[in-house]
mmCIF file of C-alpha atoms and ligand atoms in Angstrom:
data_model
loop_
_atom_site.group_PDB
_atom_site.id
_atom_site.type_symbol
_atom_site.label_atom_id
_atom_site.label_comp_id
_atom_site.label_asym_id
_atom_site.label_seq_id
_atom_site.Cartn_x
_atom_site.Cartn_y
_atom_site.Cartn_z
ATOM 1 C CA MET A 1 -8.715 -21.131 -20.772
ATOM 2 C CA ALA A 2 -11.478 -21.213 -18.142
ATOM 3 C CA ASN A 3 -14.726 -19.252 -18.617
ATOM 4 C CA PHE A 4 -15.133 -16.041 -16.675
ATOM 5 C CA ASP A 5 -18.123 -13.834 -15.736
ATOM 6 C CA THR A 6 -16.448 -10.626 -14.573
ATOM 7 C CA ILE A 7 -13.538 -10.360 -16.983
ATOM 8 C CA THR A 8 -12.978 -10.968 -20.677
ATOM 9 C CA PHE A 9 -9.897 -12.390 -22.309
ATOM 10 C CA GLU A 10 -8.503 -12.172 -25.835
ATOM 11 C CA HIS A 11 -5.195 -13.423 -27.154
ATOM 12 C CA LYS A 12 -3.551 -12.164 -30.348
ATOM 13 C CA GLY A 13 -0.039 -13.226 -31.251
ATOM 14 C CA ARG A 14 2.106 -12.903 -28.133
ATOM 15 C CA VAL A 15 -0.213 -10.384 -26.448
ATOM 16 C CA ALA A 16 -3.168 -11.070 -24.155
ATOM 17 C CA LEU A 17 -5.877 -8.492 -23.530
ATOM 18 C CA VAL A 18 -7.809 -8.736 -20.266
ATOM 19 C CA THR A 19 -10.779 -6.447 -19.602
ATOM 20 C CA LEU A 20 -12.471 -5.931 -16.240
ATOM 21 C CA ASN A 21 -16.109 -6.240 -17.128
ATOM 22 C CA ARG A 22 -18.516 -4.997 -14.463
ATOM 23 C CA PRO A 23 -19.200 -1.581 -16.012
ATOM 24 C CA GLU A 24 -22.512 -1.175 -14.139
ATOM 25 C CA SER A 25 -20.508 -0.851 -10.916
ATOM 26 C CA LEU A 26 -17.523 0.886 -12.507
ATOM 27 C CA ASN A 27 -15.615 -2.425 -12.436
ATOM 28 C CA ALA A 28 -15.608 -2.480 -8.638
ATOM 29 C CA LEU A 29 -13.329 -5.292 -7.519
ATOM 30 C CA ASN A 30 -15.179 -7.989 -5.615
ATOM 31 C CA GLN A 31 -13.971 -11.422 -4.574
ATOM 32 C CA GLN A 32 -15.168 -12.991 -7.816
ATOM 33 C CA VAL A 33 -13.152 -10.539 -9.922
ATOM 34 C CA MET A 34 -10.111 -11.237 -7.763
ATOM 35 C CA ALA A 35 -10.507 -15.015 -8.061
ATOM 36 C CA GLU A 36 -11.028 -14.851 -11.834
ATOM 37 C CA VAL A 37 -8.081 -12.511 -12.385
ATOM 38 C CA ALA A 38 -5.825 -14.700 -10.216
ATOM 39 C CA THR A 39 -6.866 -17.855 -12.096
ATOM 40 C CA LEU A 40 -6.426 -16.240 -15.499
ATOM 41 C CA PHE A 41 -3.013 -14.761 -14.738
ATOM 42 C CA ALA A 42 -1.761 -18.102 -13.433
ATOM 43 C CA GLU A 43 -2.745 -19.517 -16.849
ATOM 44 C CA ILE A 44 -1.081 -16.581 -18.629
ATOM 45 C CA ASP A 45 2.094 -17.220 -16.645
ATOM 46 C CA ARG A 46 2.112 -20.868 -17.731
ATOM 47 C CA ASN A 47 1.234 -20.202 -21.391
ATOM 48 C CA ARG A 48 4.461 -19.962 -23.388
ATOM 49 C CA ASP A 49 2.636 -18.318 -26.298
ATOM 50 C CA ILE A 50 1.873 -15.220 -24.217
ATOM 51 C CA ALA A 51 4.679 -12.761 -23.480
ATOM 52 C CA VAL A 52 2.803 -9.687 -22.257
ATOM 53 C CA THR A 53 -0.700 -8.681 -21.186
ATOM 54 C CA VAL A 54 -2.716 -5.477 -21.419
ATOM 55 C CA LEU A 55 -5.223 -4.953 -18.599
ATOM 56 C CA THR A 56 -8.040 -2.446 -19.033
ATOM 57 C CA GLY A 57 -11.601 -1.741 -17.906
ATOM 58 C CA GLU A 58 -14.905 -1.742 -19.776
ATOM 59 C CA GLY A 59 -16.833 1.542 -19.758
ATOM 60 C CA ARG A 60 -16.046 4.665 -17.714
ATOM 61 C CA ALA A 61 -13.633 3.095 -15.249
ATOM 62 C CA PHE A 62 -10.483 1.056 -15.086
ATOM 63 C CA ALA A 63 -11.740 0.117 -11.595
ATOM 64 C CA ALA A 64 -13.408 2.411 -9.038
ATOM 65 C CA GLY A 65 -11.957 0.435 -6.165
ATOM 66 C CA ALA A 66 -12.770 -2.558 -4.062
ATOM 67 C CA ASP A 67 -16.497 -3.322 -3.979
ATOM 68 C CA ILE A 68 -17.758 -1.132 -1.150
ATOM 69 C CA LYS A 69 -21.113 -2.935 -1.026
ATOM 70 C CA GLU A 70 -19.379 -6.284 -0.536
ATOM 71 C CA MET A 71 -17.006 -4.937 2.109
ATOM 72 C CA GLN A 72 -19.468 -2.861 4.147
ATOM 73 C CA PRO A 73 -20.933 -5.648 6.348
ATOM 74 C CA GLN A 74 -17.640 -7.450 6.986
ATOM 75 C CA GLY A 75 -16.074 -7.528 10.437
ATOM 76 C CA PHE A 76 -12.461 -7.834 11.513
ATOM 77 C CA SER A 77 -12.598 -11.620 11.874
ATOM 78 C CA ASP A 78 -14.087 -12.011 8.355
ATOM 79 C CA MET A 79 -11.385 -9.811 6.865
ATOM 80 C CA TYR A 80 -8.527 -11.282 8.901
ATOM 81 C CA VAL A 81 -9.392 -14.985 8.910
ATOM 82 C CA GLU A 82 -10.231 -15.009 5.190
ATOM 83 C CA ASP A 83 -7.260 -12.725 4.530
ATOM 84 C CA TYR A 84 -9.561 -10.571 2.459
ATOM 85 C CA PHE A 85 -8.116 -9.605 -0.925
ATOM 86 C CA ALA A 86 -4.826 -11.459 -0.355
ATOM 87 C CA GLY A 87 -5.564 -13.149 -3.709
ATOM 88 C CA TRP A 88 -4.385 -9.981 -5.445
ATOM 89 C CA ASP A 89 -0.863 -11.024 -4.422
ATOM 90 C CA ARG A 90 -1.281 -13.840 -6.949
ATOM 91 C CA PHE A 91 -1.890 -11.287 -9.687
ATOM 92 C CA ALA A 92 1.106 -9.217 -8.547
ATOM 93 C CA ALA A 93 3.219 -12.385 -8.682
ATOM 94 C CA CYS A 94 2.673 -12.791 -12.461
ATOM 95 C CA ARG A 95 6.173 -13.089 -13.928
ATOM 96 C CA LYS A 96 5.304 -11.629 -17.330
ATOM 97 C CA PRO A 97 4.805 -7.893 -17.889
ATOM 98 C CA VAL A 98 1.336 -6.416 -17.499
ATOM 99 C CA ILE A 99 0.459 -3.027 -18.974
ATOM 100 C CA ALA A 100 -2.421 -1.175 -17.295
ATOM 101 C CA ALA A 101 -4.346 0.765 -19.937
ATOM 102 C CA VAL A 102 -6.220 3.139 -17.643
ATOM 103 C CA ASN A 103 -9.337 4.295 -19.454
ATOM 104 C CA GLY A 104 -11.105 6.212 -16.658
ATOM 105 C CA PHE A 105 -11.408 6.046 -12.874
ATOM 106 C CA ALA A 106 -8.590 4.159 -11.106
ATOM 107 C CA LEU A 107 -9.553 4.696 -7.483
ATOM 108 C CA GLY A 108 -8.683 2.914 -4.266
ATOM 109 C CA GLY A 109 -8.099 -0.740 -5.124
ATOM 110 C CA GLY A 110 -8.327 0.269 -8.813
ATOM 111 C CA CYS A 111 -5.350 2.606 -8.443
ATOM 112 C CA GLU A 112 -3.589 -0.082 -6.428
ATOM 113 C CA LEU A 113 -4.286 -2.641 -9.149
ATOM 114 C CA ALA A 114 -2.834 -0.299 -11.795
ATOM 115 C CA MET A 115 0.247 0.129 -9.605
ATOM 116 C CA MET A 116 0.680 -3.672 -9.388
ATOM 117 C CA CYS A 117 1.117 -3.586 -13.175
ATOM 118 C CA ASP A 118 4.491 -2.880 -14.747
ATOM 119 C CA LEU A 119 3.606 0.049 -16.979
ATOM 120 C CA ILE A 120 0.642 2.387 -16.679
ATOM 121 C CA ILE A 121 -0.553 3.991 -19.895
ATOM 122 C CA ALA A 122 -3.285 6.504 -19.124
ATOM 123 C CA SER A 123 -5.998 8.056 -21.232
ATOM 124 C CA GLU A 124 -6.276 11.839 -20.887
ATOM 125 C CA LYS A 125 -9.609 11.053 -19.201
ATOM 126 C CA ALA A 126 -8.044 8.860 -16.490
ATOM 127 C CA LYS A 127 -8.413 9.839 -12.841
ATOM 128 C CA PHE A 128 -6.355 8.350 -10.031
ATOM 129 C CA GLY A 129 -6.935 8.469 -6.308
ATOM 130 C CA GLN A 130 -6.822 6.725 -2.955
ATOM 131 C CA PRO A 131 -10.164 7.886 -1.522
ATOM 132 C CA GLU A 132 -10.488 5.169 1.147
ATOM 133 C CA ILE A 133 -10.103 7.702 3.954
ATOM 134 C CA LYS A 134 -13.533 9.058 2.987
ATOM 135 C CA LEU A 135 -14.945 5.601 3.814
ATOM 136 C CA GLY A 136 -13.330 5.408 7.246
ATOM 137 C CA VAL A 137 -10.484 3.168 6.112
ATOM 138 C CA THR A 138 -7.135 3.403 4.287
ATOM 139 C CA PRO A 139 -5.535 1.822 1.224
ATOM 140 C CA GLY A 140 -5.457 -1.963 1.720
ATOM 141 C CA MET A 141 -4.136 -3.466 -1.511
ATOM 142 C CA GLY A 142 -0.583 -2.154 -1.285
ATOM 143 C CA GLY A 143 -1.282 1.491 -2.122
ATOM 144 C CA SER A 144 0.550 3.071 0.791
ATOM 145 C CA VAL A 145 3.692 1.209 -0.270
ATOM 146 C CA ARG A 146 3.516 1.232 -4.066
ATOM 147 C CA LEU A 147 2.228 4.813 -4.292
ATOM 148 C CA THR A 148 4.896 6.108 -1.918
ATOM 149 C CA LYS A 149 7.604 4.293 -3.873
ATOM 150 C CA ALA A 150 6.210 5.585 -7.161
ATOM 151 C CA VAL A 151 5.656 9.249 -6.323
ATOM 152 C CA GLY A 152 7.393 9.919 -2.972
ATOM 153 C CA LYS A 153 6.079 10.937 0.430
ATOM 154 C CA ALA A 154 4.778 14.421 -0.389
ATOM 155 C CA LYS A 155 2.326 13.365 -3.084
ATOM 156 C CA ALA A 156 1.471 10.016 -1.473
ATOM 157 C CA MET A 157 0.531 11.682 1.815
ATOM 158 C CA ASP A 158 -1.506 14.281 -0.082
ATOM 159 C CA MET A 159 -3.467 11.608 -1.967
ATOM 160 C CA VAL A 160 -3.896 9.150 0.931
ATOM 161 C CA LEU A 161 -4.793 11.735 3.588
ATOM 162 C CA THR A 162 -7.075 13.989 1.539
ATOM 163 C CA GLY A 163 -8.502 11.335 -0.774
ATOM 164 C CA ARG A 164 -8.384 13.801 -3.664
ATOM 165 C CA MET A 165 -8.443 12.582 -7.238
ATOM 166 C CA ILE A 166 -5.663 13.590 -9.594
ATOM 167 C CA ASP A 167 -6.003 13.841 -13.346
ATOM 168 C CA ALA A 168 -3.803 12.145 -15.932
ATOM 169 C CA ALA A 169 -1.619 15.227 -16.411
ATOM 170 C CA GLU A 170 -0.757 15.367 -12.694
ATOM 171 C CA ALA A 171 -0.247 11.582 -12.608
ATOM 172 C CA ASP A 172 2.225 11.982 -15.458
ATOM 173 C CA ARG A 173 3.984 14.920 -13.793
ATOM 174 C CA ILE A 174 4.518 13.054 -10.523
ATOM 175 C CA GLY A 175 5.696 9.845 -12.177
ATOM 176 C CA LEU A 176 2.710 7.634 -11.396
ATOM 177 C CA VAL A 177 2.155 6.728 -15.049
ATOM 178 C CA SER A 178 4.464 5.835 -17.934
ATOM 179 C CA ARG A 179 2.587 7.717 -20.664
ATOM 180 C CA VAL A 180 -0.587 9.758 -21.208
ATOM 181 C CA VAL A 181 -2.327 9.547 -24.579
ATOM 182 C CA PRO A 182 -5.552 10.886 -26.142
ATOM 183 C CA HIS A 183 -8.497 8.747 -25.047
ATOM 184 C CA ASP A 184 -9.165 7.267 -28.489
ATOM 185 C CA GLU A 185 -5.522 6.248 -28.843
ATOM 186 C CA LEU A 186 -5.321 4.439 -25.493
ATOM 187 C CA MET A 187 -5.833 0.874 -26.632
ATOM 188 C CA SER A 188 -3.838 1.214 -29.859
ATOM 189 C CA THR A 189 -0.904 2.665 -27.889
ATOM 190 C CA ALA A 190 -1.105 0.012 -25.160
ATOM 191 C CA MET A 191 -1.281 -2.761 -27.771
ATOM 192 C CA GLU A 192 1.618 -1.234 -29.711
ATOM 193 C CA VAL A 193 3.760 -1.116 -26.565
ATOM 194 C CA ALA A 194 2.743 -4.702 -25.764
ATOM 195 C CA ASN A 195 3.515 -5.853 -29.305
ATOM 196 C CA THR A 196 6.943 -4.188 -29.141
ATOM 197 C CA ILE A 197 7.753 -5.986 -25.887
ATOM 198 C CA GLY A 198 6.347 -9.180 -27.393
ATOM 199 C CA THR A 199 8.937 -9.157 -30.193
ATOM 200 C CA TYR A 200 11.741 -9.717 -27.669
ATOM 201 C CA SER A 201 12.991 -12.965 -26.172
ATOM 202 C CA LEU A 202 10.769 -14.229 -23.339
ATOM 203 C CA PRO A 203 13.638 -15.016 -20.935
ATOM 204 C CA SER A 204 14.967 -11.453 -21.283
ATOM 205 C CA ILE A 205 11.468 -9.948 -20.958
ATOM 206 C CA MET A 206 10.880 -11.883 -17.747
ATOM 207 C CA ALA A 207 14.351 -11.148 -16.393
ATOM 208 C CA ALA A 208 13.850 -7.423 -17.073
ATOM 209 C CA LYS A 209 10.552 -7.429 -15.163
ATOM 210 C CA GLU A 210 12.069 -9.406 -12.314
ATOM 211 C CA MET A 211 15.142 -7.210 -11.871
ATOM 212 C CA VAL A 212 13.286 -3.888 -11.958
ATOM 213 C CA GLY A 213 10.693 -5.299 -9.554
ATOM 214 C CA ARG A 214 13.354 -6.537 -7.174
ATOM 215 C CA ALA A 215 15.210 -3.216 -7.413
ATOM 216 C CA LEU A 216 12.338 -1.639 -5.491
ATOM 217 C CA GLU A 217 12.727 -4.127 -2.670
ATOM 218 C CA MET A 218 16.493 -4.541 -2.299
ATOM 219 C CA PRO A 219 19.425 -2.385 -1.194
ATOM 220 C CA THR A 220 21.471 -1.064 -4.133
ATOM 221 C CA THR A 221 24.418 -3.459 -3.780
ATOM 222 C CA GLU A 222 22.162 -6.512 -3.610
ATOM 223 C CA GLY A 223 20.041 -5.265 -6.501
ATOM 224 C CA VAL A 224 23.068 -4.688 -8.698
ATOM 225 C CA ARG A 225 24.360 -8.177 -7.860
ATOM 226 C CA PHE A 226 20.941 -9.722 -8.595
ATOM 227 C CA GLU A 227 20.803 -7.899 -11.933
ATOM 228 C CA ARG A 228 24.298 -9.088 -12.825
ATOM 229 C CA ARG A 229 23.447 -12.744 -12.105
ATOM 230 C CA LEU A 230 20.316 -12.591 -14.261
ATOM 231 C CA PHE A 231 22.262 -10.789 -17.010
ATOM 232 C CA GLN A 232 25.003 -13.405 -16.887
ATOM 233 C CA GLY A 233 22.390 -16.164 -16.952
ATOM 234 C CA LEU A 234 20.947 -14.823 -20.205
ATOM 235 C CA PHE A 235 24.269 -15.774 -21.846
ATOM 236 C CA GLY A 236 23.059 -19.354 -21.505
ATOM 237 C CA THR A 237 20.245 -18.657 -23.977
ATOM 238 C CA HIS A 238 20.219 -19.161 -27.723
ATOM 239 C CA ASP A 239 18.486 -15.781 -28.031
ATOM 240 C CA GLN A 240 21.512 -13.934 -26.634
ATOM 241 C CA LYS A 241 23.669 -15.477 -29.407
ATOM 242 C CA GLU A 242 21.004 -14.735 -31.998
ATOM 243 C CA GLY A 243 20.367 -11.130 -30.847
ATOM 244 C CA MET A 244 24.033 -10.174 -30.861
ATOM 245 C CA GLU A 245 24.789 -12.023 -34.119
ATOM 246 C CA ALA A 246 21.826 -10.321 -35.815
ATOM 247 C CA PHE A 247 23.124 -6.927 -34.701
ATOM 248 C CA THR A 248 26.521 -7.630 -36.230
ATOM 249 C CA ALA A 249 24.966 -8.983 -39.439
ATOM 250 C CA LYS A 250 22.651 -5.912 -39.607
ATOM 251 C CA ARG A 251 19.489 -8.027 -39.746
ATOM 252 C CA ASP A 252 16.448 -8.487 -37.496
ATOM 253 C CA PRO A 253 16.880 -11.175 -34.832
ATOM 254 C CA LYS A 254 14.732 -14.289 -34.878
ATOM 255 C CA PHE A 255 14.087 -15.034 -31.221
ATOM 256 C CA THR A 256 12.801 -18.458 -30.195
ATOM 257 C CA ASP A 257 12.545 -17.935 -26.414
ATOM 258 C CA ARG A 258 15.306 -20.489 -25.891
HETATM 259 N N1 LIG B 301 -17.869 -0.337 -4.996
HETATM 260 C C1 LIG B 301 -19.135 -0.690 -5.292
HETATM 261 N N2 LIG B 301 -19.883 -0.027 -6.185
HETATM 262 C C2 LIG B 301 -19.348 1.054 -6.792
HETATM 263 C C3 LIG B 301 -18.035 1.473 -6.515
HETATM 264 C C4 LIG B 301 -17.274 0.721 -5.579
HETATM 265 N N3 LIG B 301 -16.002 1.011 -5.292
HETATM 266 N N4 LIG B 301 -17.787 2.586 -7.250
HETATM 267 C C5 LIG B 301 -18.894 2.820 -7.970
HETATM 268 N N5 LIG B 301 -19.843 1.910 -7.679
HETATM 269 C C6 LIG B 301 -21.200 1.833 -8.248
HETATM 270 C C7 LIG B 301 -22.114 2.896 -7.673
HETATM 271 O O1 LIG B 301 -22.604 2.506 -6.429
HETATM 272 C C8 LIG B 301 -23.153 2.992 -8.762
HETATM 273 O O2 LIG B 301 -24.017 1.889 -8.611
HETATM 274 P P1 LIG B 301 -25.648 2.134 -8.679
HETATM 275 O O3 LIG B 301 -25.875 2.523 -10.108
HETATM 276 O O4 LIG B 301 -26.195 0.803 -8.321
HETATM 277 O O5 LIG B 301 -25.943 3.229 -7.721
HETATM 278 C C9 LIG B 301 -22.368 2.757 -10.042
HETATM 279 O O6 LIG B 301 -21.162 2.124 -9.643
HETATM 280 C C10 LIG B 301 -21.997 4.042 -10.760
HETATM 281 O O7 LIG B 301 -21.337 4.888 -9.840
HETATM 282 P P2 LIG B 301 -21.839 6.399 -9.510
HETATM 283 O O8 LIG B 301 -23.295 6.543 -9.751
HETATM 284 O O9 LIG B 301 -21.315 6.752 -8.157
HETATM 285 O O10 LIG B 301 -21.053 7.200 -10.645
HETATM 286 P P3 LIG B 301 -20.541 8.717 -10.575
HETATM 287 O O11 LIG B 301 -20.085 9.061 -11.951
HETATM 288 O O12 LIG B 301 -21.575 9.599 -9.946
HETATM 289 O O13 LIG B 301 -19.284 8.709 -9.593
HETATM 290 C C11 LIG B 301 -17.200 7.849 -8.715
HETATM 291 C C12 LIG B 301 -18.111 8.019 -9.957
HETATM 292 C C13 LIG B 301 -16.669 9.218 -8.289
HETATM 293 C C14 LIG B 301 -16.041 6.973 -9.158
HETATM 294 C C15 LIG B 301 -17.993 7.221 -7.548
HETATM 295 O O14 LIG B 301 -18.660 6.046 -8.036
HETATM 296 C C16 LIG B 301 -17.150 6.815 -6.376
HETATM 297 O O15 LIG B 301 -16.742 7.663 -5.611
HETATM 298 N N6 LIG B 301 -16.913 5.478 -6.232
HETATM 299 C C17 LIG B 301 -16.210 4.952 -5.076
HETATM 300 C C18 LIG B 301 -14.730 5.230 -5.166
HETATM 301 C C19 LIG B 301 -14.068 4.727 -3.932
HETATM 302 O O16 LIG B 301 -14.282 5.165 -2.825
HETATM 303 N N7 LIG B 301 -13.151 3.744 -4.122
HETATM 304 C C20 LIG B 301 -12.417 3.141 -3.029
HETATM 305 C C21 LIG B 301 -13.131 1.933 -2.517
HETATM 306 S S1 LIG B 301 -12.345 1.245 -1.078
HETATM 307 C C22 LIG B 301 -11.021 0.413 -1.697
HETATM 308 O O17 LIG B 301 -10.800 0.343 -2.874
HETATM 309 C C23 LIG B 301 -10.139 -0.289 -0.701
HETATM 310 C C24 LIG B 301 -9.097 -1.124 -1.402
HETATM 311 C C25 LIG B 301 -8.374 -2.031 -0.483
HETATM 312 C C26 LIG B 301 -9.178 -3.239 -0.119
HETATM 313 C C27 LIG B 301 -8.263 -4.252 0.461
HETATM 314 C C28 LIG B 301 -8.918 -5.055 1.545
HETATM 315 C C29 LIG B 301 -7.922 -5.897 2.296
#
């Protein structure tokens, strides 16, 4: 694995742990963070020993948004020609599940980054928001789309137009997060969920992520057909035989990702 300055990486068993590590600026997302995350997740995607990743932030924030100090002087041509922040699409394209363990502020691009992940597990101290309107802009890393799909128009408009922060309890109530846990249980819960997923067969883990992700983008009939093809395809794996045989024999399956 490459060396990184703005993120840290650990790998235990089938689970990777990635931590955004610019706590002095509440893990504000600058271009270096984006480039390092994109590089690392491309490696994670290629590494057959890793099935699932937990993404969290060091200190008080998951990420307090895109780096305002880096963005402030940029003009339209800088943003447009360089396609500013398009590199986050490379993170979103990771084919293995990513669990956001949201430890504190997830604002602006930080909230959008959490929403690019597949599950969000939030500490009771987590705060979510899309406060860009207070800076004279709007969400720019997919928030208007992913937030609206996650929580519906009423709450998305409320958050995007007022810029107000919501706490973990409200995020749970409106369906933005998968689970809320006491702050000191955040990482153990996220790792436990990751380890559970990691016990399954990699082709079925990846197919599950792909079909739920595509469900958000396709009409129902197409989505159901896509799911069926992936499901049928899994019958070409050894792990399908093993999983179903183990059930019948009342023993634990031994998956080999084949
Ligand atoms: N960018 C840069 N620096 C930041 C950011 C940020 N987003 N957030 C916090 N910091 C810095 C502060 O400037 C401060 O630095 P310093 O110590 O040098 O003054 C340090 O982090 C600590 O922050 P505070 O002192 O402000 O801590 P508080 O506890 O008082 O406040 C808040 C915490 C409420 C989280 C506050 O820091 C805040 O409001 N931060 C900004 C939140 C925000 O507006 N986020 C949205 C940014 S815009 C965005 O994300 C757009 C995404 C799409 C981009 C796509 C482009 C194509």
